[in-house]
Tab-separated table of C-alpha atoms in Angstrom:
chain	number	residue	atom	x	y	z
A	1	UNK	CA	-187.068	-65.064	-64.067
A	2	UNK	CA	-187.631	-66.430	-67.711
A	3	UNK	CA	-185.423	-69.089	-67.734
A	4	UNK	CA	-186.488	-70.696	-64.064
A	5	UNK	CA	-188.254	-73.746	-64.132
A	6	UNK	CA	-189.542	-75.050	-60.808
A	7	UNK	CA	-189.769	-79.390	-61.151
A	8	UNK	CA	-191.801	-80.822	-58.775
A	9	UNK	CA	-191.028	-84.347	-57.808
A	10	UNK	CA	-188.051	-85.856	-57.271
A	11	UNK	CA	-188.105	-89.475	-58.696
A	12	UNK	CA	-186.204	-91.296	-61.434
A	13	UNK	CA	-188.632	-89.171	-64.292
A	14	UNK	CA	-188.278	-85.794	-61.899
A	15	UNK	CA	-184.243	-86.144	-61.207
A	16	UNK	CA	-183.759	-86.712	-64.929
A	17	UNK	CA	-186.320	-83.812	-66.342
A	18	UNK	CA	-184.031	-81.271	-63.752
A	19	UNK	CA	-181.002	-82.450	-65.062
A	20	UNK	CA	-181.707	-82.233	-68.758
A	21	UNK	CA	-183.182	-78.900	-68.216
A	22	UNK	CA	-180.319	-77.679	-66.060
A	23	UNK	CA	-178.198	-78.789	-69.129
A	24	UNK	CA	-180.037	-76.857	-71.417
A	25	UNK	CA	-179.016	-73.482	-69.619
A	26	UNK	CA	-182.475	-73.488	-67.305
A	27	UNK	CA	-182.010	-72.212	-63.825
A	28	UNK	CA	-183.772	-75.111	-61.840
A	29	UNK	CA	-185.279	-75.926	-58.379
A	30	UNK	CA	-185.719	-79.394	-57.869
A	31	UNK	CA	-188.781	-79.871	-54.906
A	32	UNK	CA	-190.018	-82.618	-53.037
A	33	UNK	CA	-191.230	-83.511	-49.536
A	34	UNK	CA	-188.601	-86.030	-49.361
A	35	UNK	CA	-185.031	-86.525	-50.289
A	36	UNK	CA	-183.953	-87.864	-54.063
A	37	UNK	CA	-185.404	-91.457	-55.170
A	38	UNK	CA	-187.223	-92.281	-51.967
A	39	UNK	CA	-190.821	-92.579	-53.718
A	40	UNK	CA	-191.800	-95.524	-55.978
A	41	UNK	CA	-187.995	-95.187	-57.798
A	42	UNK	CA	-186.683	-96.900	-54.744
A	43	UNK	CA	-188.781	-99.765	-55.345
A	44	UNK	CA	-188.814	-101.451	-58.703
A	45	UNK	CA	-187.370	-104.846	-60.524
A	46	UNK	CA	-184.226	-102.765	-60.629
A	47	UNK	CA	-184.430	-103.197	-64.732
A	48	UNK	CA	-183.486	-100.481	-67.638
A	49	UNK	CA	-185.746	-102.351	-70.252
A	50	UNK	CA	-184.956	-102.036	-73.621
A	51	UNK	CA	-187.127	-104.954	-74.359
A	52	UNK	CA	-190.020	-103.441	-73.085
A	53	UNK	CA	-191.719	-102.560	-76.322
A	54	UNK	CA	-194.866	-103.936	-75.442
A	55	UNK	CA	-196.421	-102.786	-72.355
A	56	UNK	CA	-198.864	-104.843	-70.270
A	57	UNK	CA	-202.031	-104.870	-71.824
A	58	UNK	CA	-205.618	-105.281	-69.642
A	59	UNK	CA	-206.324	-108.989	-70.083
A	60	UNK	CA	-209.393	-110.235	-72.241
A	61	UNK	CA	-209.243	-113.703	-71.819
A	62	UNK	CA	-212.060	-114.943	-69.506
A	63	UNK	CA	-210.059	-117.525	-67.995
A	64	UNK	CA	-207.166	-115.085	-67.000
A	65	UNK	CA	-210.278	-112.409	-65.774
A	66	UNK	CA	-211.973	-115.609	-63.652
A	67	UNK	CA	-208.304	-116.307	-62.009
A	68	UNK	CA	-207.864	-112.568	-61.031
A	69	UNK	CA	-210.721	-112.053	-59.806
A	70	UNK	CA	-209.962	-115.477	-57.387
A	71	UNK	CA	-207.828	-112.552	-55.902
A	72	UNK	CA	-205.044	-115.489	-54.484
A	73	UNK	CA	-202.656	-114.161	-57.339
A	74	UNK	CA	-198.495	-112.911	-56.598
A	75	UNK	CA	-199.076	-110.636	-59.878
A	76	UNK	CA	-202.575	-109.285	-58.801
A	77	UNK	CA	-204.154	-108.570	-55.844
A	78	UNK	CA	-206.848	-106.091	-54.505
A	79	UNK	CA	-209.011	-104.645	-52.015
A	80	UNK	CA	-212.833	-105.186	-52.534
A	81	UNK	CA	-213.289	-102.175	-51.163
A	82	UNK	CA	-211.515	-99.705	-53.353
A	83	UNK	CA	-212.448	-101.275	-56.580
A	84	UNK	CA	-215.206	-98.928	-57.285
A	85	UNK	CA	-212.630	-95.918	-57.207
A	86	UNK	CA	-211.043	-97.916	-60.533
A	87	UNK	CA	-214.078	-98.937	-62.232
A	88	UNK	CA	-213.648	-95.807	-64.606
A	89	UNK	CA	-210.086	-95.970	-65.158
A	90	UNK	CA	-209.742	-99.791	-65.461
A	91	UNK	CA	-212.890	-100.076	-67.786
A	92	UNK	CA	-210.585	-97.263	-70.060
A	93	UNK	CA	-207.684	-99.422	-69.888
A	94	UNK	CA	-209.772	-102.344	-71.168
A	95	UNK	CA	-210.777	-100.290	-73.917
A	96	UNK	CA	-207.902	-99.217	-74.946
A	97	UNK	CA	-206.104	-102.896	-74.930
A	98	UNK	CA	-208.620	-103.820	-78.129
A	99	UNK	CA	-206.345	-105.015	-80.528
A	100	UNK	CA	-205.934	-102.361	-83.196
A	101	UNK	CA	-205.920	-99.993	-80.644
A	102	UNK	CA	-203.122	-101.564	-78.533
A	103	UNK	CA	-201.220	-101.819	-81.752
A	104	UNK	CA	-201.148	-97.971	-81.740
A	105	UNK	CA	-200.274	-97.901	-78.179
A	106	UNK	CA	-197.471	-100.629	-78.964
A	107	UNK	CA	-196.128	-98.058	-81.772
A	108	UNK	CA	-196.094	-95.197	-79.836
A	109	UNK	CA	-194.791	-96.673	-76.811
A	110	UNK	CA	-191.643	-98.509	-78.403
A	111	UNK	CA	-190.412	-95.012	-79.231
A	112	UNK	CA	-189.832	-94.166	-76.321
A	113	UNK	CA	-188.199	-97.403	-75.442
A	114	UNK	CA	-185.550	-97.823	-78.204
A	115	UNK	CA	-183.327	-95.238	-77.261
A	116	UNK	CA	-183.735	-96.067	-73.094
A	117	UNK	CA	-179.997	-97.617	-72.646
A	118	UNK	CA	-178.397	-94.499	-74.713
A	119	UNK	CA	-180.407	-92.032	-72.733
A	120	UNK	CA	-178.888	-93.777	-69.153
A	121	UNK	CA	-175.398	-94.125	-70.259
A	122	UNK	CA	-175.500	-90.379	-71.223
A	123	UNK	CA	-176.418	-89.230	-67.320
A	124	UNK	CA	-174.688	-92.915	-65.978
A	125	UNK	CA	-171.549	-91.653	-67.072
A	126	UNK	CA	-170.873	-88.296	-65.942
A	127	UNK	CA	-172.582	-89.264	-63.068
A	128	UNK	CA	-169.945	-91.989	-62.123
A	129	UNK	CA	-172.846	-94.226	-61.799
A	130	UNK	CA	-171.806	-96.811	-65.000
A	131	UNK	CA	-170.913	-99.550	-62.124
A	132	UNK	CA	-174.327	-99.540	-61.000
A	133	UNK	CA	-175.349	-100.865	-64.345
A	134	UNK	CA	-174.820	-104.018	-64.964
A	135	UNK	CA	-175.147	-105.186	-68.668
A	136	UNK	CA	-176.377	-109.227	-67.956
A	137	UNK	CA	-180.327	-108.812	-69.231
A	138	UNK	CA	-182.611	-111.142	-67.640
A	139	UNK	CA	-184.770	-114.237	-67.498
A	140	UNK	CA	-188.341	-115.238	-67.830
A	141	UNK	CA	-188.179	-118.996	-66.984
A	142	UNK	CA	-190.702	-121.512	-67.919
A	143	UNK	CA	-191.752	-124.601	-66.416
A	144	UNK	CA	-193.855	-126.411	-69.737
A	145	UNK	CA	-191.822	-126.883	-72.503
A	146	UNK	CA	-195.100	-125.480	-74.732
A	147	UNK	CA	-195.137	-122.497	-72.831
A	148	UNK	CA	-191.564	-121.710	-73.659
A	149	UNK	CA	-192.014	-122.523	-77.559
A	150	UNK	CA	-194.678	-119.830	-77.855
A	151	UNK	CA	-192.161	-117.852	-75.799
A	152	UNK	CA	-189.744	-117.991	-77.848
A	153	UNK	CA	-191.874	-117.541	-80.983
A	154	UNK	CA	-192.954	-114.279	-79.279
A	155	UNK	CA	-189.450	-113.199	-78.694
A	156	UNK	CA	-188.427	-113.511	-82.634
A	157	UNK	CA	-191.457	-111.706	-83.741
A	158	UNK	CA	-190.377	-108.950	-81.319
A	159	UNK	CA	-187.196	-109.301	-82.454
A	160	UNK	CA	-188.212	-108.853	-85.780
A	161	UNK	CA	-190.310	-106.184	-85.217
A	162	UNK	CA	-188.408	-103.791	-83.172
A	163	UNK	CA	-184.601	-105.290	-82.960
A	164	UNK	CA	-184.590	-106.443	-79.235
A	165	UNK	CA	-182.091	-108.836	-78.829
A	166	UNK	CA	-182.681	-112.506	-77.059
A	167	UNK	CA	-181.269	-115.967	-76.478
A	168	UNK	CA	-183.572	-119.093	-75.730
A	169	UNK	CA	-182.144	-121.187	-72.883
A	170	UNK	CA	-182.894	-125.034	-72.970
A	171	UNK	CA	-183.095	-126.248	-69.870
A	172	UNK	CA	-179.718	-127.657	-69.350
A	173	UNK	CA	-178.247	-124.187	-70.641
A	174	UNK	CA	-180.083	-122.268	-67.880
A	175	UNK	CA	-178.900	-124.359	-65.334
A	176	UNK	CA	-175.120	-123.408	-66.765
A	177	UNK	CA	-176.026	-120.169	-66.561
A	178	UNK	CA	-177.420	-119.820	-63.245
A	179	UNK	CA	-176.318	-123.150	-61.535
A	180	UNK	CA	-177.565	-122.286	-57.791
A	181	UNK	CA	-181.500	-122.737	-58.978
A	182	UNK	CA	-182.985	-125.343	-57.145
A	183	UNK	CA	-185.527	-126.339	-59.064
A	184	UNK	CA	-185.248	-127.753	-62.781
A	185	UNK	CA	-187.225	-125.732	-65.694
A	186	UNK	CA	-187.731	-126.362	-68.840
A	187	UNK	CA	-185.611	-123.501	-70.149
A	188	UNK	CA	-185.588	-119.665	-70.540
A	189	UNK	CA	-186.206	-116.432	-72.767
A	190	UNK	CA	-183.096	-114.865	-71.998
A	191	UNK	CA	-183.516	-110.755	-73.128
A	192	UNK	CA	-179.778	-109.787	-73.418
A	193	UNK	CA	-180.474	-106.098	-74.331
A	194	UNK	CA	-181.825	-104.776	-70.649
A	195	UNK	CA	-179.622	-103.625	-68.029
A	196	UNK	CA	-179.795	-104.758	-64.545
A	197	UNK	CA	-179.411	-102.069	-61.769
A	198	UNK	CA	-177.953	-102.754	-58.643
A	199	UNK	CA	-179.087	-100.181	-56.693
A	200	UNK	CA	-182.151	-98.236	-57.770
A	201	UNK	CA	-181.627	-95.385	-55.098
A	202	UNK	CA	-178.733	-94.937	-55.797
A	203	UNK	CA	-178.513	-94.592	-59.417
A	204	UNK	CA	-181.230	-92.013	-58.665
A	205	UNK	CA	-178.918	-90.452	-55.626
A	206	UNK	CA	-176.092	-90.298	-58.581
A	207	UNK	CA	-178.037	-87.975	-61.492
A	208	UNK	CA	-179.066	-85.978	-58.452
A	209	UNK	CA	-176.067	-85.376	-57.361
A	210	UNK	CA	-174.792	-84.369	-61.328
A	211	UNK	CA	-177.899	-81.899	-61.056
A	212	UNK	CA	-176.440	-80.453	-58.116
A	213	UNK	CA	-172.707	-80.167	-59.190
A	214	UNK	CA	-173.898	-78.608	-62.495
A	215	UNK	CA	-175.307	-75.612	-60.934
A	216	UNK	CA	-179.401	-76.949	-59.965
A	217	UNK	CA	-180.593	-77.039	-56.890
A	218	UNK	CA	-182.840	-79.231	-54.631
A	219	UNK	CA	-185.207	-78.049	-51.783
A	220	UNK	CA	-187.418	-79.855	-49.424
A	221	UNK	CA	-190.946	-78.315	-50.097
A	222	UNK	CA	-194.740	-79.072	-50.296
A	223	UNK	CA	-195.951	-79.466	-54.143
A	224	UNK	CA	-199.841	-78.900	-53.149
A	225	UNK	CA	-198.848	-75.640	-52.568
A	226	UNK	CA	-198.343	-74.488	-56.181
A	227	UNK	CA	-200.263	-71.791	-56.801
A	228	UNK	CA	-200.015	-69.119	-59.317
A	229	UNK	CA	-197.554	-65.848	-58.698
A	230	UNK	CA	-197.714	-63.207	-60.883
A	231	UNK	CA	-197.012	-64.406	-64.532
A	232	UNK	CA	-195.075	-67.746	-62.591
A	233	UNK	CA	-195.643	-69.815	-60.126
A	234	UNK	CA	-194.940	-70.394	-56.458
A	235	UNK	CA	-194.348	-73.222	-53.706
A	236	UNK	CA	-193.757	-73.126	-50.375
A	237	UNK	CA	-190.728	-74.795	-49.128
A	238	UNK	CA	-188.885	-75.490	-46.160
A	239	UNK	CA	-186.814	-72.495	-46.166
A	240	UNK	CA	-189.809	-70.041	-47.490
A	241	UNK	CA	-191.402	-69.662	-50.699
A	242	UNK	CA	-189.623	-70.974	-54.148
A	243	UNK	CA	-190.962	-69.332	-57.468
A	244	UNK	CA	-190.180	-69.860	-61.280
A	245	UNK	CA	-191.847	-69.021	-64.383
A	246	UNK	CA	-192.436	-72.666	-65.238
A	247	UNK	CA	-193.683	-76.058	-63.454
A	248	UNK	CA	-193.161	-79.199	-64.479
A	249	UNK	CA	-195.453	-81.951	-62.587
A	250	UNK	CA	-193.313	-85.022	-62.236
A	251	UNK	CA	-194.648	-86.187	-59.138
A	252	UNK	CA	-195.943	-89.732	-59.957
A	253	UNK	CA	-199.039	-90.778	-58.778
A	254	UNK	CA	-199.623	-88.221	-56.759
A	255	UNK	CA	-199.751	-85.657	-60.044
A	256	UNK	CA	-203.392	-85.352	-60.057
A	257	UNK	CA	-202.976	-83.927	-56.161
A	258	UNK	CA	-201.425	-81.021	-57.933
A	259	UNK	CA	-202.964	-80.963	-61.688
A	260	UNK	CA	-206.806	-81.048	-60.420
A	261	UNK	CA	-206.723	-77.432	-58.798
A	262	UNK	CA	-205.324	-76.695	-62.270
A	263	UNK	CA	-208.574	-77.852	-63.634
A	264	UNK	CA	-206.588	-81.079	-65.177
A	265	UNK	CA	-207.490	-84.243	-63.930
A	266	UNK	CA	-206.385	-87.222	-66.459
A	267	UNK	CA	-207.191	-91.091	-65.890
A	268	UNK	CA	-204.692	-91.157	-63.558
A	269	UNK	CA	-204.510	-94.456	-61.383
A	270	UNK	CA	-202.232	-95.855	-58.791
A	271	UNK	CA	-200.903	-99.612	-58.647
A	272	UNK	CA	-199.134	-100.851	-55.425
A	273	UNK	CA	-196.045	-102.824	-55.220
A	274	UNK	CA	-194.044	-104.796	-52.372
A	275	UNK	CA	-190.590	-105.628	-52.794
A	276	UNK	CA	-188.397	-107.094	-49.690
A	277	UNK	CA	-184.289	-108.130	-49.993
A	278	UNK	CA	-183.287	-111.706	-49.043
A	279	UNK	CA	-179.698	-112.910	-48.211
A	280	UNK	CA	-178.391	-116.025	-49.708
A	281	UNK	CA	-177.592	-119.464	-47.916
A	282	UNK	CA	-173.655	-120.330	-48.274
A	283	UNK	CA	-172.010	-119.273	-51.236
A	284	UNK	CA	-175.088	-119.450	-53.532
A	285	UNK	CA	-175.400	-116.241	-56.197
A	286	UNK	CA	-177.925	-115.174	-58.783
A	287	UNK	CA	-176.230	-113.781	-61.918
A	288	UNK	CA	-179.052	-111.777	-63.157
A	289	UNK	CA	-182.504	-111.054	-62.501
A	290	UNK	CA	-185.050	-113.983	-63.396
A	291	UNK	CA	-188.897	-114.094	-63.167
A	292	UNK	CA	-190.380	-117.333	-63.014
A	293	UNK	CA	-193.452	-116.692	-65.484
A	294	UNK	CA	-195.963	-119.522	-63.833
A	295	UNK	CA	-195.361	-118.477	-60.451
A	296	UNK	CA	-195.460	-114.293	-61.899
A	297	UNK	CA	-192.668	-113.099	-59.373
A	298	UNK	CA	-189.255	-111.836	-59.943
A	299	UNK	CA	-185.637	-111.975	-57.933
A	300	UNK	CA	-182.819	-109.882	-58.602
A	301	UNK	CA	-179.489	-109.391	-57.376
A	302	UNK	CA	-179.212	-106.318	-55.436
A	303	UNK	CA	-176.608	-104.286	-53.318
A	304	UNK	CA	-178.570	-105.516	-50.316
A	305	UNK	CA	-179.218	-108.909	-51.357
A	306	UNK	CA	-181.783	-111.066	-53.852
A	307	UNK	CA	-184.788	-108.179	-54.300
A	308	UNK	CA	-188.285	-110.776	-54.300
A	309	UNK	CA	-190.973	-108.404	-56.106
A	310	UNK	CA	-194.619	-109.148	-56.648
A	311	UNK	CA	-197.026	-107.281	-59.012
A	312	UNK	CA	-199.602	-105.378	-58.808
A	313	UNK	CA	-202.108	-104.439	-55.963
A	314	UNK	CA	-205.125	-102.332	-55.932
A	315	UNK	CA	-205.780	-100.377	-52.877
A	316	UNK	CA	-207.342	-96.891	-51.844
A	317	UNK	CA	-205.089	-94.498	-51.942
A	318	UNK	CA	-204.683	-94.447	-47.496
A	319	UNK	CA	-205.052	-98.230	-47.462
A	320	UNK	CA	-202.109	-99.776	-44.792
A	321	UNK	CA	-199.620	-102.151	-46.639
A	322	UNK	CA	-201.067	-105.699	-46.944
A	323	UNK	CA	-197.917	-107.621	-48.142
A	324	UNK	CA	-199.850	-110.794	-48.641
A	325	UNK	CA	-198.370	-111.097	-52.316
A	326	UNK	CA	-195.108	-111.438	-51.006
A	327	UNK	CA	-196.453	-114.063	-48.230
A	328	UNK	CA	-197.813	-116.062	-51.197
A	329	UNK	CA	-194.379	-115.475	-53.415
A	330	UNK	CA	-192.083	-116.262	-50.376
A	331	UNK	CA	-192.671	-120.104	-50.621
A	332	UNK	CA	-192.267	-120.687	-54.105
A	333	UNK	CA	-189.193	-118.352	-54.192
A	334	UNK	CA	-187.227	-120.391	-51.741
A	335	UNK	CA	-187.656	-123.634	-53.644
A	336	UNK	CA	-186.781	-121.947	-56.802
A	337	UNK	CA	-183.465	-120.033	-54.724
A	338	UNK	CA	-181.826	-120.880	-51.270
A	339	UNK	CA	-182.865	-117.878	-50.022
A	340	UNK	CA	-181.620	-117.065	-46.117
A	341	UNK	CA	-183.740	-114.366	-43.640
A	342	UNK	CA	-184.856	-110.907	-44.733
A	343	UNK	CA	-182.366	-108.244	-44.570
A	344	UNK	CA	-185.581	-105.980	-44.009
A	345	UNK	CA	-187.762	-105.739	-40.740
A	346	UNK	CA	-190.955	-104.795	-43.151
A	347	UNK	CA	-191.382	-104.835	-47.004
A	348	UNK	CA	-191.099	-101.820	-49.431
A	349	UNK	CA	-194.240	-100.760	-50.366
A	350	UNK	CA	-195.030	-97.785	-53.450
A	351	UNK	CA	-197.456	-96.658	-56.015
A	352	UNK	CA	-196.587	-96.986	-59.649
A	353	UNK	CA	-198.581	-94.266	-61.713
A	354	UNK	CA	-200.147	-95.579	-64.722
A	355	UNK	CA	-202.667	-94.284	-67.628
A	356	UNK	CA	-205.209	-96.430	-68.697
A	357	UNK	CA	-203.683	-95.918	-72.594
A	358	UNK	CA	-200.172	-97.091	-71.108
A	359	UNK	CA	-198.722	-93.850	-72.388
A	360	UNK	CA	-197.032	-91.448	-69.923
A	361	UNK	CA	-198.224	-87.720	-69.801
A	362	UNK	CA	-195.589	-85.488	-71.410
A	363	UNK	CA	-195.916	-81.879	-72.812
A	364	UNK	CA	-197.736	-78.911	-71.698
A	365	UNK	CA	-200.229	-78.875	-68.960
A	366	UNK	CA	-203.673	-78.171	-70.695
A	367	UNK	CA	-204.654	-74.152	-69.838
A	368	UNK	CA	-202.097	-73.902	-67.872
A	369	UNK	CA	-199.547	-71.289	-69.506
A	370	UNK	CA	-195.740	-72.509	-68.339
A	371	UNK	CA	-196.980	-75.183	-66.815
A	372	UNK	CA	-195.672	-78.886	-68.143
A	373	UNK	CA	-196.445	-82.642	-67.267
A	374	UNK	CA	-194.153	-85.334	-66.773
A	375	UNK	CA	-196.073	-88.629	-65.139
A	376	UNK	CA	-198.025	-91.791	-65.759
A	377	UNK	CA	-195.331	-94.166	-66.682
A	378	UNK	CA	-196.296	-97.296	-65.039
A	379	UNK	CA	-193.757	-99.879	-63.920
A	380	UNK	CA	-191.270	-97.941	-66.777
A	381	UNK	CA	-190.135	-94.784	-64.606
A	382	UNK	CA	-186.682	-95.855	-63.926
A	383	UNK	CA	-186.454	-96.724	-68.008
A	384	UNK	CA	-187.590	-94.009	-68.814
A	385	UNK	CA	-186.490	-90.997	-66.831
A	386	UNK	CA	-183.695	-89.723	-68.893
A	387	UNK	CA	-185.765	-90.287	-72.137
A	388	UNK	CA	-188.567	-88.481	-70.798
A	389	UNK	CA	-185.997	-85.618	-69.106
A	390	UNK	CA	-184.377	-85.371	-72.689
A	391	UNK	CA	-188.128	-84.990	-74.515
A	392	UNK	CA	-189.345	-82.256	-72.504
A	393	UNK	CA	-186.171	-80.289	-72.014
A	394	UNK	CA	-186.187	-79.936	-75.853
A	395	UNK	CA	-190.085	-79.280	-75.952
A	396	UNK	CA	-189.238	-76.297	-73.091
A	397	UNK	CA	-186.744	-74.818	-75.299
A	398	UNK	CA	-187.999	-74.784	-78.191
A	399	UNK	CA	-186.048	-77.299	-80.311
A	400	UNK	CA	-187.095	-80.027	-82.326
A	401	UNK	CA	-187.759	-83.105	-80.053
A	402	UNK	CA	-186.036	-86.096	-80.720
A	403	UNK	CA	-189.182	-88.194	-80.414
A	404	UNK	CA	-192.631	-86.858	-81.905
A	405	UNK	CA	-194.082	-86.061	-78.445
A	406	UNK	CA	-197.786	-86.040	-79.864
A	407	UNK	CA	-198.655	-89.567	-78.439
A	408	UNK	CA	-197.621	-88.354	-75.110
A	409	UNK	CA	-199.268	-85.087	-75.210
A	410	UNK	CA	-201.281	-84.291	-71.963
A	411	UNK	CA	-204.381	-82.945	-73.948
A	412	UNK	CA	-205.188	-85.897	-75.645
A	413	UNK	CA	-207.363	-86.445	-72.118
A	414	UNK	CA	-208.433	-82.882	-72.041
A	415	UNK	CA	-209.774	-83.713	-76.032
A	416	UNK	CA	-211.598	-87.056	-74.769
A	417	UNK	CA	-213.585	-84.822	-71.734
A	418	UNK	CA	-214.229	-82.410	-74.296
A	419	UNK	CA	-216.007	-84.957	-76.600
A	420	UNK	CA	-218.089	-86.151	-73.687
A	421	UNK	CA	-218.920	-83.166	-72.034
């Protein structure tokens, strides 16, 4: 039983760490309550970004903190009521966005994004999944022509910094380039590196199916029944009990559900997200995804039509959905688009899992022998699932990892409770 690995979760990051370790000669059981993809890697921008380098930091500005806390926003929204349960992990993700600090983050982080498009077109292809990536980048669009200078200034220092690729759009150039927008801008940052996905669930449905035909295996189980068994562990699935000699805890933001009988409970917080597909009026098409940066929404072309996605919302954990950031968006999206009716009764709704140092949690679970992390990676899963399957396959076997994982590690929390306890 040495060489069995049991992964629990079966998103982008899960899918990916099951495949990688299947490839390295593990003998894997891939568990989750539900079928492949179906969690928050069905609902996302649909983006593999490469120019992601930078992730979102808490804002400091006090007129950005008074026009959140309006709580009318598309890219922020939350219940009073729960906002005590994210005092502590917000306040930590304010913390760490102090400048020098975030620079470290920033450093760390890019890492991990630079190699993002190799990593996919390694699984993509023998997964016969290379036409649902579709190599056009996309837009932030800009309605003053002073925001899109600093913009653009932004985008060359970037550039410079960490070779992502751009183009800056005038405004007669972005109406060339995506000549059914229906209302003028000023121009566009154009990042040409990213790749746009068509179909999120299915590029997911694709490396599980590669898993599968190279020998893994995928079972319909309860994670919150892990439990120690003998020197491995055990969960219960729907066929009877499934045991390895290893974990790994890729189950988004519903790790800590599993980790905290473990005796690991990280920083862990969950941000909602709505996302709901439009058709378009006549023969109108969108070429690539485009977020118009005033209004803070984004569309993208989709298998089942223009995806409209809003940002972030802030909810208890057994909250109902509350779409109004998509009631807001809605308006300004149809003067922007000629969008037609919903192809969906009811919006998509998921958790994105995300760590107050905008890290993900990768590497061994803190006094847990054979037990391994995999989770916390914000609005970046779908990025970075095959980096983050490639990183801890190598760390499992031994090798050298291809990234220094240290950033990453899980017990950098375990080291901060330490210091305060």
């Amino acid at each position: 039983m040495s060489g069995t690995v049991l992964v629990l979760g079966a998103g982008m990051v899960g899918v990916s760490v099951a495949l990688h370790l299947r490839r390295k000669g593990f003998d894997v059981l891939l568990v989750d309550r539900r079928p492949p993809g179906e969690g928050a890697s069905f609902g996302n921008g649909g983006l593999i970004q490469r120019e992601a380098v930078a992730p979102h930091p808490f804002p400091r500005a006090l007129s950005e903190l008074r026009r959140i806390a309006g709580n009318r926003q598309v890219d922020v929204s939350y219940h009073p009521l729960a906002l005590p349960g994210y005092a502590a992990p917000l306040l930590r993700y304010w913390w760490h966005s102090e400048p020098e600090r975030y620079r470290r983050t920033v450093a760390a982080y890019e890492r991990l994004i630079a190699t993002c498009l190799d990593e996919h077109r390694a699984l993509a292809g023998p997964a016969g999944a290379m036409p649902l990536l579709r190599p056009v980048g996309w837009m932030r669009l800009y309605r003053r022509p002073e925001a899109l200078e600093a913009a653009i200034a932004e985008a060359e220092a970037l550039h410079q910094a960490y070779g992502v690729n751009y183009a800056a759009l005038d405004g007669r150039a972005l109406a060339a380039a995506e000549p059914h927008l229906l209302a003028a801008r000023a121009g566009a940052v154009h990042w040409t590196d990213p790749v746009s996905v068509s179909d999120p669930h299915a590029l997911t449905l694709a490396y599980a199916a590669l898993f599968t035909a190279e020998g893994g295996r995928f079972l319909l189980g309860d994670a919150t029944s892990l439990r120690r068994h003998g020197a491995g562990w055990q969960v219960m699935a729907a066929d009877g009990p499934a045991e390895a000699a290893q974990v790994v805890v890729a189950l988004g933001a519903a790790a800590l559900n599993v980790t905290r009988p473990l005796g690991y409970a990280p920083p862990l917080f969950g941000k909602r997200g709505y996302h709901r597909h439009f058709a378009l009026q006549g023969n109108a098409v969108l070429h690539r995804p485009v977020m118009d940066v005033e209004s803070r929404f984004l569309l993208a072309p989709m298998r089942a039509g223009i995806r409209l996605t809003t940002g972030a919302e802030f909810a208890r954990p057994d909250a109902p959905p509350t779409p109004v950031q998509l009631a807001r968006a809605e308006p300004v999206a149809r003067s922007l688009l000629p969008l037609a009716e919903p192809v969906e009764a009811t919006p998509w709704v998921g958790v994105r899992p995300c760590m107050p140092d905008m890290l993900p949690v990768i590497g061994r679970l803190p006094g847990q022998a054979g037990a391994w992390c995999a989770f916390g990676h914000g609005h970046q899963g779908l990025t970075l699932g095959p980096t983050t399957g490639r990183l801890l396959a190598e760390m499992m076997r031994g090798e050298q990892p291809f990234v220094d994982p240290l950033p990453y590690g899980p017990e950098r929390f375990a080291r901060a409770r330490a210091a305060t306890a």
